[in-house]
XYZ file of C-alpha atoms in Angstrom:
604
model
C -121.132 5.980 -81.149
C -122.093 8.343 -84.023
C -120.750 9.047 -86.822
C -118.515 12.320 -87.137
C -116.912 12.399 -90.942
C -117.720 11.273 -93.925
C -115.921 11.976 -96.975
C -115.767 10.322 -100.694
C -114.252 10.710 -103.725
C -116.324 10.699 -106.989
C -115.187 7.228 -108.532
C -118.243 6.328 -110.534
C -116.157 6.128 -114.067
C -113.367 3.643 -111.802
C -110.503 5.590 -112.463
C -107.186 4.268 -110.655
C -103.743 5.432 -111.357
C -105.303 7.551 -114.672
C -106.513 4.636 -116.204
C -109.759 3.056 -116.413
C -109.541 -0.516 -115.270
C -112.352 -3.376 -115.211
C -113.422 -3.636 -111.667
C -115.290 -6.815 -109.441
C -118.601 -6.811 -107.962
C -118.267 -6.976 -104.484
C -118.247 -10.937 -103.653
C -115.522 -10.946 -106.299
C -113.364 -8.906 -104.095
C -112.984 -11.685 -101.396
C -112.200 -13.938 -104.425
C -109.511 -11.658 -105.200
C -108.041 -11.002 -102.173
C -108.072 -14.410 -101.249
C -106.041 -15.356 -104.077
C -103.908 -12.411 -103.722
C -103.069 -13.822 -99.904
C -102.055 -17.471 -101.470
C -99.545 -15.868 -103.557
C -96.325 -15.858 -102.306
C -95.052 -13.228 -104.068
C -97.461 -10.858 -102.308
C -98.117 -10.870 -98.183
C -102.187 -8.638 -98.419
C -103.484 -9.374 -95.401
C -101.831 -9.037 -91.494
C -102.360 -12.693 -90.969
C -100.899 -13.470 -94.660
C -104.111 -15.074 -95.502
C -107.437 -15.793 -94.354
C -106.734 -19.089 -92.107
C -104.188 -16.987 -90.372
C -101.237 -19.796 -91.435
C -98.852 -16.887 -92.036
C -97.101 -19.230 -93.909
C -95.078 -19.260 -96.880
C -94.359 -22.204 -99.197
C -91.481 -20.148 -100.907
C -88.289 -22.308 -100.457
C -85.687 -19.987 -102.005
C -84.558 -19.403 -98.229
C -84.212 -22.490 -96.580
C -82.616 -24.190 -93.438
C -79.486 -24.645 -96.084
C -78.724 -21.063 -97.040
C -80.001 -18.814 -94.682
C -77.123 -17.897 -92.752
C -76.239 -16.334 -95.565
C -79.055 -13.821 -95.215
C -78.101 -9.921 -95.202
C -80.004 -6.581 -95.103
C -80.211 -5.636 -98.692
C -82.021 -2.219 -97.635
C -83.997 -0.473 -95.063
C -86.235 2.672 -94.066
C -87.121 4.669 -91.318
C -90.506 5.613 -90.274
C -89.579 8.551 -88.616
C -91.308 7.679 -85.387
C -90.092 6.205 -82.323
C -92.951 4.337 -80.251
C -93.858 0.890 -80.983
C -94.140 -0.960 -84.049
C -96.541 -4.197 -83.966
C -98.191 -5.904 -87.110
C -95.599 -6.004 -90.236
C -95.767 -4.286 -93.421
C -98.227 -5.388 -96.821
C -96.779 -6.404 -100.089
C -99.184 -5.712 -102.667
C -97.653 -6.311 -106.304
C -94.830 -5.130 -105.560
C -95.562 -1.896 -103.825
C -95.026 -2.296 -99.905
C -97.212 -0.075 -97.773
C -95.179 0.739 -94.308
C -97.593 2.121 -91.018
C -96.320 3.693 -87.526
C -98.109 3.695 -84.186
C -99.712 7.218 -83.681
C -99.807 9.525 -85.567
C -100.651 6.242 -88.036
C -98.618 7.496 -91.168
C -98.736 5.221 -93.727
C -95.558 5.286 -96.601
C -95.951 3.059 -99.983
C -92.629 2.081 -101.328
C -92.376 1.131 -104.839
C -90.352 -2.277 -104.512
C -88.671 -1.534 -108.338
C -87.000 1.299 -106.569
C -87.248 0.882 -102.598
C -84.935 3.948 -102.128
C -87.885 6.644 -103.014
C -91.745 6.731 -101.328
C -94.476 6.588 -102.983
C -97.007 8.776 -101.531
C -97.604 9.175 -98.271
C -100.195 9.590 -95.617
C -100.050 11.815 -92.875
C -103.331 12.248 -90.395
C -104.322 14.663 -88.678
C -105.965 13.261 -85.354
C -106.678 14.742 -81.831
C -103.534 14.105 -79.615
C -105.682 13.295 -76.677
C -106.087 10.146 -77.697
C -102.402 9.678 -76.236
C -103.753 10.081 -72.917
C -106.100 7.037 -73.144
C -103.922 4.397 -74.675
C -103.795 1.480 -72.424
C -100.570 0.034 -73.116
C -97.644 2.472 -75.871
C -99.846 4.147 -78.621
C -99.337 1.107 -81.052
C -101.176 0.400 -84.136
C -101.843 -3.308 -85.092
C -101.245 -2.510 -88.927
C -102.802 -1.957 -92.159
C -105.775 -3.626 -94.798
C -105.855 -3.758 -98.110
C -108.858 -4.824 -100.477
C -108.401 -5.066 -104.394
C -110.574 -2.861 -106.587
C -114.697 -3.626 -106.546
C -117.706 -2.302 -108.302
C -116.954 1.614 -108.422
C -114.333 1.969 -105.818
C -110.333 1.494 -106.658
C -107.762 -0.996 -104.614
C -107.719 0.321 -101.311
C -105.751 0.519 -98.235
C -107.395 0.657 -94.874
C -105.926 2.469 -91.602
C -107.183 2.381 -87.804
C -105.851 5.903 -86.346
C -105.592 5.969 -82.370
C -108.342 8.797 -82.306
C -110.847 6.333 -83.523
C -111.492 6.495 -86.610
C -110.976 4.408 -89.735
C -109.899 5.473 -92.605
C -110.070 4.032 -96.641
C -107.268 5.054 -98.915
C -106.867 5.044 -102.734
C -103.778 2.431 -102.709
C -102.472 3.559 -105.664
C -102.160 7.444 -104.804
C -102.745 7.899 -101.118
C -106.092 9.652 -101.777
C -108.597 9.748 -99.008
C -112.136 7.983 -100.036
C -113.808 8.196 -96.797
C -113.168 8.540 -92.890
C -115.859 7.306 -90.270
C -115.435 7.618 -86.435
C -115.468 3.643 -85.068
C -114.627 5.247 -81.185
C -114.968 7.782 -78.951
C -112.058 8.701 -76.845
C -114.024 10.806 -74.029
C -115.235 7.109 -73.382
C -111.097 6.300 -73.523
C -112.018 4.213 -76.329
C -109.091 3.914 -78.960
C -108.265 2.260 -82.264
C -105.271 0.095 -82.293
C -106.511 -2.953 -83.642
C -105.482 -3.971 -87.675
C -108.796 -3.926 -89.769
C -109.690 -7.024 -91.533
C -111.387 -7.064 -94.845
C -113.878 -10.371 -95.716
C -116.322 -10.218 -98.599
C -117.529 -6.525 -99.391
C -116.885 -5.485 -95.544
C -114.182 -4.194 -93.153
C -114.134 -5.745 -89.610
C -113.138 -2.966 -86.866
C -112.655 -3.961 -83.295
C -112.074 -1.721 -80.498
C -109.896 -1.076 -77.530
C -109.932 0.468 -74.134
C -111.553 -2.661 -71.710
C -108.887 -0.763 -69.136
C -111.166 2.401 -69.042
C -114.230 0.685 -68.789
C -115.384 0.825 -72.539
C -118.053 -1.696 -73.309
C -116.275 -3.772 -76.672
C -118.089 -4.164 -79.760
C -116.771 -5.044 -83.336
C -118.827 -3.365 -86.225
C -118.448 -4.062 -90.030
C -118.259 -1.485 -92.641
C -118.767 -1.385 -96.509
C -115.853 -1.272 -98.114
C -117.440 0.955 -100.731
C -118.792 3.851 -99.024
C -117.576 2.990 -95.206
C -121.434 2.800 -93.816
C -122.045 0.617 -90.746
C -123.246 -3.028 -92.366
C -123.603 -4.081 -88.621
C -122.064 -3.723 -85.221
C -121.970 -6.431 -81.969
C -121.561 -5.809 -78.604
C -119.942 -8.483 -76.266
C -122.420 -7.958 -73.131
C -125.772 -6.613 -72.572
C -129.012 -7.769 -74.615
C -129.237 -10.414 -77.296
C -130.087 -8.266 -79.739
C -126.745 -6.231 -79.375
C -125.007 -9.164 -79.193
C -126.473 -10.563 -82.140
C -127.405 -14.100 -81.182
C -128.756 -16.202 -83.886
C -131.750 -18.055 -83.380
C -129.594 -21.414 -83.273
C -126.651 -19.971 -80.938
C -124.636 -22.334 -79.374
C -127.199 -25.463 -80.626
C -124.318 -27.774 -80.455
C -123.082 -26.920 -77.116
C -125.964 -25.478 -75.113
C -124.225 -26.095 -72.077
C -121.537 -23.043 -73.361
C -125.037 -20.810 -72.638
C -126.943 -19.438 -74.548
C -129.718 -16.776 -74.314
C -129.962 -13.337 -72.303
C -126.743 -14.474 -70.576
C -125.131 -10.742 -71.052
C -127.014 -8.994 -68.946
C -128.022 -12.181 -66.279
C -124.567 -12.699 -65.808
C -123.820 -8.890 -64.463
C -124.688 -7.260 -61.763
C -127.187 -4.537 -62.251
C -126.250 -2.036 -65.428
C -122.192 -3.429 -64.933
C -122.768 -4.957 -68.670
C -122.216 -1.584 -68.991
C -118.811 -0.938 -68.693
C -118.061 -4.038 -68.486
C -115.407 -4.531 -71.175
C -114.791 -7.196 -73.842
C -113.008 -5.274 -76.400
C -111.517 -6.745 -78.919
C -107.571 -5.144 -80.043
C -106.951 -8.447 -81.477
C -106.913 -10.928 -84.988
C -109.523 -12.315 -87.254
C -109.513 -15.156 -89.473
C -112.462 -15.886 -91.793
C -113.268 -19.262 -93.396
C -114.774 -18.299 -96.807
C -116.819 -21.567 -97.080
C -118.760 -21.162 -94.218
C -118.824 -17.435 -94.815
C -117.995 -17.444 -91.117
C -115.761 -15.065 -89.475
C -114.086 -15.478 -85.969
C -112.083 -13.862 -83.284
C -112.024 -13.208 -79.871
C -113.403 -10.327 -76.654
C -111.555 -9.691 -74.395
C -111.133 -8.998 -70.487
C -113.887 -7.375 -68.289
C -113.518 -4.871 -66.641
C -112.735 -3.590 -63.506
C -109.904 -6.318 -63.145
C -111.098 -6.375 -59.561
C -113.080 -9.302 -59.581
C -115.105 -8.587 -56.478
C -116.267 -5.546 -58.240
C -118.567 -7.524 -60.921
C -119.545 -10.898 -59.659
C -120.700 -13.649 -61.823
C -119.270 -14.929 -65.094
C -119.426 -11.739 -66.939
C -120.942 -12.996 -70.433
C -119.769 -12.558 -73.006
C -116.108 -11.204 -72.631
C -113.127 -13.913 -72.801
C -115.424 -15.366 -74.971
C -114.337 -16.927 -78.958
C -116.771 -16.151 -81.544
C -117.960 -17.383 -84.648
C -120.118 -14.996 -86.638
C -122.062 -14.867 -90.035
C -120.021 -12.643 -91.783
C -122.826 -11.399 -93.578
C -125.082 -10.066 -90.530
C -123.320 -10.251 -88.082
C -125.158 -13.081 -86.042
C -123.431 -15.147 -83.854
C -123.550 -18.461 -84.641
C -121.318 -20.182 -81.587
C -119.702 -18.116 -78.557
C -117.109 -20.152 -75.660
C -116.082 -18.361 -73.209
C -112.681 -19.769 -71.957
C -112.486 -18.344 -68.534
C -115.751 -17.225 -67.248
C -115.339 -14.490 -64.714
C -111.881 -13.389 -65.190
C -109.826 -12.510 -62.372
C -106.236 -11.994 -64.031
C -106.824 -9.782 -67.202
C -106.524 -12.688 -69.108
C -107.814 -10.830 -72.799
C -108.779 -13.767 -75.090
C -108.415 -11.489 -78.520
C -105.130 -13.329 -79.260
C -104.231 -15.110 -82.739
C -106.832 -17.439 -84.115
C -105.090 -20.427 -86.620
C -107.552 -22.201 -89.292
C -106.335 -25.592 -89.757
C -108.226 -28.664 -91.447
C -106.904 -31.981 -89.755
C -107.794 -35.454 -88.812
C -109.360 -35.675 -84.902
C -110.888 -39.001 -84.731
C -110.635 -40.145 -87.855
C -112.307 -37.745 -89.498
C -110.915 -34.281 -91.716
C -112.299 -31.168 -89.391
C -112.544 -27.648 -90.080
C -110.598 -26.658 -86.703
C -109.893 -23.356 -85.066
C -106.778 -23.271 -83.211
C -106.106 -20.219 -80.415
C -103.240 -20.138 -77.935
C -105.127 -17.457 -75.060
C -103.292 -15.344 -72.705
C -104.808 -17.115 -70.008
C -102.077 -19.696 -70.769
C -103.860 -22.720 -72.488
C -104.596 -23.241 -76.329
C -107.790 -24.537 -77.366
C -108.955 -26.122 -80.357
C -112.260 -26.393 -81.693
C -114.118 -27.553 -84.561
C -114.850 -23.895 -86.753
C -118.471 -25.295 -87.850
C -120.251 -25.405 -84.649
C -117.793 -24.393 -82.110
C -116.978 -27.895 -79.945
C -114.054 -28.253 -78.123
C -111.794 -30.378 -79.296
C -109.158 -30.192 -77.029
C -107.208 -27.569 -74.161
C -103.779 -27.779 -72.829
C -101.286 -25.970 -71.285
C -98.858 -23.874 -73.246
C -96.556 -24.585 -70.471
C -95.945 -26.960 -67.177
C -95.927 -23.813 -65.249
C -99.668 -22.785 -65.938
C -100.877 -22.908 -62.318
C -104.452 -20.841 -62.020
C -105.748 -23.551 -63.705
C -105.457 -27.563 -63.138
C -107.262 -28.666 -66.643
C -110.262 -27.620 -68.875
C -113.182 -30.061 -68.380
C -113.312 -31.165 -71.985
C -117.170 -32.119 -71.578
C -118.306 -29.096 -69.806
C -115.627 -26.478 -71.413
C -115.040 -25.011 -67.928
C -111.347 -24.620 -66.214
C -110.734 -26.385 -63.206
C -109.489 -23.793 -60.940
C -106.368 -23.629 -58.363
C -108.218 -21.635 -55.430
C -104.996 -21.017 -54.103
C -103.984 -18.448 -57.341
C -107.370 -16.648 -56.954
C -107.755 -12.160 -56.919
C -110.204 -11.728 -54.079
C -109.896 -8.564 -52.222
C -108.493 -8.135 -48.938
C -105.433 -10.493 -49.961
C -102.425 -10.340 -51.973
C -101.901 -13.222 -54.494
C -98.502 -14.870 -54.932
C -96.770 -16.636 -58.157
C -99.950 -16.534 -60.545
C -98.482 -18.371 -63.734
C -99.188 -16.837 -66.408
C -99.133 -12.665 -65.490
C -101.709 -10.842 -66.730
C -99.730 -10.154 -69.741
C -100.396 -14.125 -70.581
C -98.407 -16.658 -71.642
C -99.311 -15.552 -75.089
C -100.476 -12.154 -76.068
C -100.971 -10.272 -79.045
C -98.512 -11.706 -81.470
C -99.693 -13.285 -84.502
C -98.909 -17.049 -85.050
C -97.673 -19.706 -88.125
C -99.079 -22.866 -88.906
C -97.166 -25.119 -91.319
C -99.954 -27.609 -93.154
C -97.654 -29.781 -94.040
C -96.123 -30.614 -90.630
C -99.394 -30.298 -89.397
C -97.313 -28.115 -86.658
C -98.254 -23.949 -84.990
C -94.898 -21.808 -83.735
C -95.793 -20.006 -81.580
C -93.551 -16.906 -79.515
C -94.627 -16.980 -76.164
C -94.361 -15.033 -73.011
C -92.844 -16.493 -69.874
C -94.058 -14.304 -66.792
C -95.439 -14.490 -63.514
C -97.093 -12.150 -60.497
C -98.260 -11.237 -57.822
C -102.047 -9.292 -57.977
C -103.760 -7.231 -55.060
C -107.097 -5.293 -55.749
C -108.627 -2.886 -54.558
C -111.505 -1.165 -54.906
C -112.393 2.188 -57.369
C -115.085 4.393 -58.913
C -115.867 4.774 -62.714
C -115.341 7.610 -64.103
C -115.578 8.004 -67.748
C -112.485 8.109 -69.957
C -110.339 7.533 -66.573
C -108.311 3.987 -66.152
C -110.802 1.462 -64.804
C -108.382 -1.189 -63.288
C -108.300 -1.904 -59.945
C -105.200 -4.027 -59.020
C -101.844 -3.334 -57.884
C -99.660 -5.890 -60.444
C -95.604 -6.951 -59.561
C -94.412 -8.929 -63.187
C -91.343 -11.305 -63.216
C -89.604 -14.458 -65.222
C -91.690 -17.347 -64.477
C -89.704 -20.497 -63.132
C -87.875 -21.620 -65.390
C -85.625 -18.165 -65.386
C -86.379 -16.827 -69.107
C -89.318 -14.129 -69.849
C -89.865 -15.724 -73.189
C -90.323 -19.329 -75.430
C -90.457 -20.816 -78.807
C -92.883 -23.595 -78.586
C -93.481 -25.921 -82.043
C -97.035 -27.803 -81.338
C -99.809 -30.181 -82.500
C -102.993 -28.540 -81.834
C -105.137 -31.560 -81.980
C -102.433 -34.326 -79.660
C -101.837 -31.439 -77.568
C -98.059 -32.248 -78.122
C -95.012 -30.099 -78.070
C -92.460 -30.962 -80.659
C -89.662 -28.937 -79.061
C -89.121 -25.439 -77.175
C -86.009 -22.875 -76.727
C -86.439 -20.307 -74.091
C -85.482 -16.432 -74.549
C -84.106 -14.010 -72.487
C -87.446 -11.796 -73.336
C -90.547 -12.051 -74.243
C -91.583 -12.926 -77.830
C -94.192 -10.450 -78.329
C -94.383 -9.909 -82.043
C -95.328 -13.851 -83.078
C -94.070 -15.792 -85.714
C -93.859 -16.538 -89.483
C -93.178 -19.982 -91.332
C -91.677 -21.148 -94.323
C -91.616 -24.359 -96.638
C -87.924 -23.999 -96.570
C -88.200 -25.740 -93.172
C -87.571 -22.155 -91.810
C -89.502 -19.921 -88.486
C -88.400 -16.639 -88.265
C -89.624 -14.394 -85.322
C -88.227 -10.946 -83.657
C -87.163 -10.367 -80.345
C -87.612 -7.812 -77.805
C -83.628 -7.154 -77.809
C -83.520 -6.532 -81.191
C -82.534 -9.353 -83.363
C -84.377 -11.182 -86.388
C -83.827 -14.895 -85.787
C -84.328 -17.841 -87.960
C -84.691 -21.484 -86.497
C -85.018 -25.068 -88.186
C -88.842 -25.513 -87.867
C -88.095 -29.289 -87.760
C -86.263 -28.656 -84.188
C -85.626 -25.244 -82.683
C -82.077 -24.922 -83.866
C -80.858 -21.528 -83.848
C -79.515 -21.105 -87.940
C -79.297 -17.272 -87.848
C -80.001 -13.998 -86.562
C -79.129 -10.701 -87.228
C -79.389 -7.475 -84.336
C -81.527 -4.673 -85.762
C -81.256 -0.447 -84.319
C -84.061 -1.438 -81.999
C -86.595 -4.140 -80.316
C -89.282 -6.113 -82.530
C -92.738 -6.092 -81.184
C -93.848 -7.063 -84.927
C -93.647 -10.128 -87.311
C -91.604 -10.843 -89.945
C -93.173 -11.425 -93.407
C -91.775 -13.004 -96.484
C -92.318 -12.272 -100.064
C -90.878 -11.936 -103.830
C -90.131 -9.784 -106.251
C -88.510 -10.661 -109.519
C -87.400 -13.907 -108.693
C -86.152 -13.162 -105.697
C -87.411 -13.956 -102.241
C -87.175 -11.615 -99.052
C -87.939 -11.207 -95.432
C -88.942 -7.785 -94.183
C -89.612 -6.977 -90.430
C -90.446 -3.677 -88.286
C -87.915 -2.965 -85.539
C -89.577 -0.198 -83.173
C -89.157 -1.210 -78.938
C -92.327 0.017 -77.091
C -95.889 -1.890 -76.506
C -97.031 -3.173 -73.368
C -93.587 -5.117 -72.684
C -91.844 -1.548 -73.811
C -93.983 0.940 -71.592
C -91.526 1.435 -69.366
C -88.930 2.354 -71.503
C -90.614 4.567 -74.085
C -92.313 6.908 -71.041
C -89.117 6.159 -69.060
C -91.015 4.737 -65.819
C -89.226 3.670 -62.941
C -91.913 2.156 -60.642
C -91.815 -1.344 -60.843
C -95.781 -1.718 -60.528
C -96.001 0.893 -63.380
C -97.068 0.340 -66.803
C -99.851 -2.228 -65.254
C -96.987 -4.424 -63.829
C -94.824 -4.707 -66.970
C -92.190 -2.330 -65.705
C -90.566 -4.372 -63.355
C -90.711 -7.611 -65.626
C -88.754 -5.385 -68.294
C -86.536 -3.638 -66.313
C -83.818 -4.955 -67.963
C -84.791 -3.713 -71.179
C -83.190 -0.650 -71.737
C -79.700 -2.421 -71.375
C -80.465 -4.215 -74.263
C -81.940 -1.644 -76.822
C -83.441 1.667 -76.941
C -86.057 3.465 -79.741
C -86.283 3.975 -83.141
C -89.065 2.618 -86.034
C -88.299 1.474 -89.168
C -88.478 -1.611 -91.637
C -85.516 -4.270 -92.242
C -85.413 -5.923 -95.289
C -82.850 -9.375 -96.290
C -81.822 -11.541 -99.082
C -79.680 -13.990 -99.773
C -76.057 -13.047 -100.108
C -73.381 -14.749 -102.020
């Protein structure tokens, strides 16, 4: 990829908002923003903080009181596709983003009724054409003010490139191109700021765009480092101890043994998903994604290193542990989904743990330090591609019976390739030791078949047919132990919950659903205490934060996404929208468009 524009502000004398302010050096700024995230009042970072707990010990709303929640105000982005991630709350300015064209609107919380500034990019339209799944954008970054650079807000546009933002004023520092859409590789993944860096992932595994994730200075936006998920070691930047506690994961010149011919090529691996980043062990993790084609007969082995989770040196980018969960996908089965930090007891002992619930329908934890599995289970019964995950060996037992290969039509895979979980991002509530997690419920049938690569074109090859999995609902609430493997209770939806979900101390989960409400349960045992129906569909998650005394929940409505496809481009074909069409066909009775933030308090 190279490098297209490059623009930056002179800001040797630190000058933000007119006044000269005393800035950090670099490694202060993760300092900062990691106390900024364990604030409350503020909600800086996607995942609310850097273990991803997006959790809140605010208690103001609680499982007492909160049916007496109401909208205290509201705005409109303007745009109608769909609206994942959630909005930042930065001392007490709240910075709002929409899917493409990716305008971002700061709202002064003092005075919610008048923006800001606002941000309004100019980007090539194609990039439209080669969005896999609704032209959605993940959401926004922000990083606090360093050594000659102000506070600033970071944006992934659809056309590829990211962009740095004075957050006080909207002004543009710099710009870099991450993608290249001729490739049909787009931006729709939230950037994650660690240390003095940016993380950018990338998207378009569907068109056959080989994934990498590449880190960028905060300062100045120049590549620190970028790594691939296939080919060579040295793309894939394997330290020199990789995988030294669990050799039998694999370790050396695996991406490109593990291929056929040049297929590491365009073989996929993207990664559209979350980061969390443990600032002790400087580490940072998250996961690639699918290969591609989804035809499975098309690239035979195990396809290293896509589906795979990763802990890297944040530093250098060197990969200090990779597991891949399901070697040699044959269900699109991305594993970039939400990765939970957690410290707990397994075996007696306090462990740095890493918790992720995969689309391929099982959650695995493993110690964060070296990468060992600690345990694998089944978000639900109903999981049938697999029997169990060898706990010794890492590797799924398969179910033949629910296997892709050409030539044959399979029937009732559980989970679809939309996953029992997908992109939504998770909470984790230390002090019940418990994750809520909004789930997907869906099944399908899969035939392949075979196609060329052509650059920039849809690399797929498989004819998909989505529906409610067996127990009648497309969608769950599941409260779990990570480490027992134990559910603590579950309530089914009529949809998929796509968006994820967001605890409180106030004994309190909120989440949004694809028929538009906000709900709020007792995180103690599922019960339903209140919900409220918003102008449109949630894809998003709720966040919760204060201002003068006062605590509120904010949350994007905005239908569309991958669930959403078929009603945002109005599609009819069942098969359409890479299967999800006929799982939502209902959808449209339910709600229609429109983007915009919803924000509540307590009443009297």
């Amino acid at each position: 990829m190279r490098i297209s524009k490059f623009t930056r502000t002179a800001i040797a004398s630190a000058i933000w908002g007119g006044a000269l302010v005393t800035v950090a050096m670099p490694a202060q700024a993760n300092k900062d923003l990691d106390r900024l995230s364990k604030e409350d009042t503020n909600w800086v970072m996607q995942t609310k903080d850097y273990g991803s707990t997006h959790f809140s010990e605010m208690t103001q709303i609680n499982s007492h009181n909160v049916k007496h929640l109401q909208p205290v105000w509201s705005f409109s982005t303007g745009v109608l596709n769909g609206h994942e991630g959630g909005p930042l709350v930065v001392d007490g300015i709240m910075y709002v983003h929409t899917p493409f064209p990716n305008n971002i609107f700061a709202i002064d919380l003092d005075d919610p009724g008048k923006i800001l500034w606002e941000f309004k990019p100019k980007q090539n339209p194609a990039a439209r054409a080669v969005a896999c799944c609704d032209v959605v954008n993940r959401g926004l970054a922000y990083a606090p003010a360093g050594d000659g650079y102000p506070a600033m807000i970071f944006q992934n546009q659809l056309d590829g490139h990211i962009v740095a933002l004075n957050a006080k004023t909207g002004e543009l520092i710099w710009k870099m191109e991450n993608s290249d859409i001729a490739m049909g590789s787009t931006l729709t993944v939230a950037p994650f700021v660690a240390k003095d860096k940016v993380i950018v992932g990338s998207s378009g595994a569907e068109l056959g765009v080989r994934g990498y994730a590449t880190a960028y200075n905060i300062k100045d936006g120049k590549q620190a480092w970028r790594v691939y998920a296939t080919g060579p070691d040295e793309d894939i930047k394997l330290a020199k101890d990789f995988n030294s506690a669990n050799p039998h994961y694999g370790q050396f010149g695996l991406g490109l043994k593990t291929w056929e011919g040049d297929a590491w090529k365009i073989g996929g691996g993207t990664n559209w998903g979350w980061y969390a980043f443990d600032p002790d062990l400087d580490m940072l993790y998250y996961g690639s994604g699918n290969p591609a084609p989804w035809n499975e007969t098309m690239r035979p082995g195990d396809n290293k290193w896509t589906m795979t989770i990763w802990g890297r040196d944040v530093n250098t980018g060197e990969a200090k542990f990779g597991y891949q969960k399901t070697p040699h996908d044959e269900w699109d089965y991305a594993g970039v989904n939400y990765m939970g930090l957690s410290e707990q007891l397994v075996d007696g002992k306090m462990t740095k743990l890493l918790t992720h619930p995969d689309r391929n329908g099982l959650v695995y934890t493993l110690n964060r330090e070296n990468g060992s599995l600690v345990n694998a289970f089944k978000i639900d019964d109903t999981v049938n591609w697999v029997k169990k995950v060898d706990l010794k060996t890492g590797l799924p037992i398969r179910d033949p019976e629910f296997s892709t290969h050409m030539d044959h039509e399979a029937k009732g895979i559980c989970p679809s390739a939309m996953g029992y979980h997908n992109q939504g991002i998770e909470s984790y509530d230390p002090n019940k030791k418990l994750f809520f997690m909004g789930t997907n419920h869906i099944c399908m049938d899969w035939e392949p078949f075979m196609l060329p690569y052509r650059a920039g074109q849809f690399f797929v090859g498989a004819t998909l047919n989505m529906y409610p999995g067996p127990k009648g609902t497309l969608g769950q609430v599941k409260a779990m132990n990570s480490v027992t493997g134990k559910f603590e209770w579950e309530i089914q939806e009529k949809f998929a919950v796509w968006g994820g979900t967001t605890a409180t101390a106030g004994d309190l989960v909120f989440y949004g659903t694809l028929d538009g409400y906000i709900k709020a349960l007792d995180s103690r045992n599922g019960k339903e205490l209140w919900k409220f129906k918003l102008p449109s569909g949630v894809i998003g998650h709720p966040i919760t934060f204060g201002h003068k005394d006062k605590q509120y929940v904010a949350i994007y409505y905005g239908v569309g996404g991958w669930p959403g496809v078929g009603l945002v481009f109005d599609l009819q074909d069942p098969t359409a929208g890479l299967g999800a069409v006929g799982a939502f066909k209902e959808l449209a009775h339910y709600t229609q468009q429109g983007g915009g933030v919803m924000v509540f308090a307590l009443g009297l």
